[in-house]
Coordinates of N, CA, C and O in Angstrom, one line a residue:
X1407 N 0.9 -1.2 0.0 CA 0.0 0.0 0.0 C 0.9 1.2 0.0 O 1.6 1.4 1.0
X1408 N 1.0 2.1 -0.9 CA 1.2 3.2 -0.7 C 1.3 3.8 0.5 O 0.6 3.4 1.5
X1409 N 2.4 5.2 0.7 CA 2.0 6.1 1.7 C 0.7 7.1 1.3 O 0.3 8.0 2.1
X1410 N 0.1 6.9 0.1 CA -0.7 8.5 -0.1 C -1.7 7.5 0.3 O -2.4 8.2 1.1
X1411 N -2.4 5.9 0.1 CA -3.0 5.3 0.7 C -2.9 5.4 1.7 O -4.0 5.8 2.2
X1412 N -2.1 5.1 2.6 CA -2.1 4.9 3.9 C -2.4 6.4 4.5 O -2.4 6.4 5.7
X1413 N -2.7 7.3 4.1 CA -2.8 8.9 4.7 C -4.6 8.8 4.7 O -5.6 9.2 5.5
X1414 N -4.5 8.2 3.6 CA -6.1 8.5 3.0 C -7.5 7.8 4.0 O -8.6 8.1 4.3
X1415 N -6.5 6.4 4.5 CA -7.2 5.4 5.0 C -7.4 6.3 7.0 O -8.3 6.2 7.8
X1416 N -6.1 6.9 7.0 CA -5.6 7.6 8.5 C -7.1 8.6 8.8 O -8.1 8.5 9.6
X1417 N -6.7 9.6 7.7 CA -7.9 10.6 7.6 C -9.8 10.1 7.8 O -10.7 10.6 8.4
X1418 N -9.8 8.7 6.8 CA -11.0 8.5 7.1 C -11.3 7.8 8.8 O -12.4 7.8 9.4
X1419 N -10.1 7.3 9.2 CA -10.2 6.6 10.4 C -10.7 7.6 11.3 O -11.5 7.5 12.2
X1420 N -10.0 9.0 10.9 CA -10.6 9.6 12.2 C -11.7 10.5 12.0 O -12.3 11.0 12.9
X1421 N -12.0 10.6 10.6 CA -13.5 11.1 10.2 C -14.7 10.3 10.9 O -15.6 10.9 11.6
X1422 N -14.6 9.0 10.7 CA -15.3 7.6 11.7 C -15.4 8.1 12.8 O -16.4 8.7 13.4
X1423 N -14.2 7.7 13.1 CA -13.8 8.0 14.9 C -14.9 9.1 15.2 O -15.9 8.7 15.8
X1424 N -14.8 10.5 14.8 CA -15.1 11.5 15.0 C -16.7 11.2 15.0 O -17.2 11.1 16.1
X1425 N -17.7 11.1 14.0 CA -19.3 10.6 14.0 C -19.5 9.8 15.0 O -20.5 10.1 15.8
X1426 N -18.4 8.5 15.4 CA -19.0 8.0 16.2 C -18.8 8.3 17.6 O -19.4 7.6 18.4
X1427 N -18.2 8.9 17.9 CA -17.7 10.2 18.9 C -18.9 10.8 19.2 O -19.4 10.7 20.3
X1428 N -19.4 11.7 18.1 CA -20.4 12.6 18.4 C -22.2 11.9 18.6 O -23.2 12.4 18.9
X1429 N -21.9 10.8 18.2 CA -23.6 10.2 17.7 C -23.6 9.1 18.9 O -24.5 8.3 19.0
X1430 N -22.4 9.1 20.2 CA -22.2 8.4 21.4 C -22.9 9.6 22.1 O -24.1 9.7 22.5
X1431 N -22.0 10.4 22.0 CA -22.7 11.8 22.8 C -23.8 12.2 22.4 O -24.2 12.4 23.5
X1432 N -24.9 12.6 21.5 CA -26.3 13.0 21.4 C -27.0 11.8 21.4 O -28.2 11.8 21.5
X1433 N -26.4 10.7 21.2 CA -27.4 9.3 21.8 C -27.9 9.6 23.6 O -28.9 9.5 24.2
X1434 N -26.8 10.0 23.8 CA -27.0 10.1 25.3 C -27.8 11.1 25.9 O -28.2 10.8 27.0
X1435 N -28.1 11.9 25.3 CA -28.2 13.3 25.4 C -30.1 12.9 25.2 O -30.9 13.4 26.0
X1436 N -30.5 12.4 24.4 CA -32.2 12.4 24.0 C -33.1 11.6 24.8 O -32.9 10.6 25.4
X1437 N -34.3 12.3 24.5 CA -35.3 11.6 25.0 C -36.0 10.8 24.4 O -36.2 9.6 24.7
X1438 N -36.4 11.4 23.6 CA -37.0 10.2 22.3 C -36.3 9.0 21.7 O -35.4 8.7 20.9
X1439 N -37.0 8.5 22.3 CA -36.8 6.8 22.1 C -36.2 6.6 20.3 O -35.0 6.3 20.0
X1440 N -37.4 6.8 19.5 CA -37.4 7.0 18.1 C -35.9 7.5 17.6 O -35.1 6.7 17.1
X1441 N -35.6 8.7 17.9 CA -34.5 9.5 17.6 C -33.7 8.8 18.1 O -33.1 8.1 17.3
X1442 N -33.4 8.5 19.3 CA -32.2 7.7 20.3 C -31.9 6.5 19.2 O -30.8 6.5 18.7
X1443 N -32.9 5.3 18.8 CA -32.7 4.6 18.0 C -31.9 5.0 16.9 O -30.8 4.4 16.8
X1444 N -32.2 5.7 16.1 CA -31.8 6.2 14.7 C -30.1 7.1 15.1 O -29.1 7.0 14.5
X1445 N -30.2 7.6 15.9 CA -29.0 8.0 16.6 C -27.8 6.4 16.8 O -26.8 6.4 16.1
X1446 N -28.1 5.7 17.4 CA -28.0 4.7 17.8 C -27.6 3.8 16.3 O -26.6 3.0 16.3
X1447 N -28.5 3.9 14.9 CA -28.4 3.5 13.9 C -26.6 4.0 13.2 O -25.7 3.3 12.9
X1448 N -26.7 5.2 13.2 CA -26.2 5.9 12.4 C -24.6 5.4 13.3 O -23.9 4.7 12.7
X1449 N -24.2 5.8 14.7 CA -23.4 5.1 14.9 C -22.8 3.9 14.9 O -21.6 3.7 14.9
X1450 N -24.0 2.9 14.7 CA -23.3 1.6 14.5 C -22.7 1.3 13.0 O -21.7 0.7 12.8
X1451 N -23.6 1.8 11.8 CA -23.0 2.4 10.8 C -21.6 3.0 10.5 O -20.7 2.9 9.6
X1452 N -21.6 3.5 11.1 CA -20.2 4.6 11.3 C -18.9 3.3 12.3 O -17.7 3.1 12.2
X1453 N -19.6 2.9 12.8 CA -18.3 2.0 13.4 C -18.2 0.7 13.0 O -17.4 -0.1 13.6
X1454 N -19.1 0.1 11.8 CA -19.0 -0.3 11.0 C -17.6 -0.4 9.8 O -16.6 -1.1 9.6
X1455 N -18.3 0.8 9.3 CA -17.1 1.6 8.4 C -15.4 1.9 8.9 O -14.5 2.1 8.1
X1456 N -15.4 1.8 10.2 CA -14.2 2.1 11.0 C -13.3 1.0 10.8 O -12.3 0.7 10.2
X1457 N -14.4 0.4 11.5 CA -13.7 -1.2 11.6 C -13.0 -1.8 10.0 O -12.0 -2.6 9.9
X1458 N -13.9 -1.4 8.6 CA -13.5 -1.9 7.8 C -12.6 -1.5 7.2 O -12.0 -2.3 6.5
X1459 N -12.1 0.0 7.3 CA -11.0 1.4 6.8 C -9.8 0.4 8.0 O -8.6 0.2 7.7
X1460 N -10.4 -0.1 9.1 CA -9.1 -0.7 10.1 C -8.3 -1.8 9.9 O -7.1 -1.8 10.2
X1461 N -9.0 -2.7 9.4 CA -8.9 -3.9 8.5 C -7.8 -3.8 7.4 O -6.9 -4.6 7.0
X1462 N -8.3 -2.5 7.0 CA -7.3 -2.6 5.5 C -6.2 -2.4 6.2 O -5.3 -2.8 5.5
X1463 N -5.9 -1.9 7.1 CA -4.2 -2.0 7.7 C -3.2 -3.1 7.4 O -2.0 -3.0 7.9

């Protein structure tokens, strides 16, 4: 793998990182069940993706 790969793969690791960072914190944060779920959705998506950008290591 390249270094301009390997930069490319760094940057999205912490774009990840970062959603699932923030969609930890406003999961926490609500009341609504509905939203909390979908909150809740969008994170596991996102650490999904992490995991697979981590893999390619």
């Amino acid at each position: 793998m390249s270094n301009k790969e390997l930069l490319y793969i760094d940057d999205a690791l912490s774009h990840e990182a970062y959603f699932i960072h923030h969609c930890s914190d406003i999961e926490s944060k609500l009341q609504d069940t509905s939203l909390k779920q979908l909150v809740g959705k969008l994170k596991s998506k996102h650490q999904n993706l992490y995991d697979q950008f981590l893999n390619l290591i």
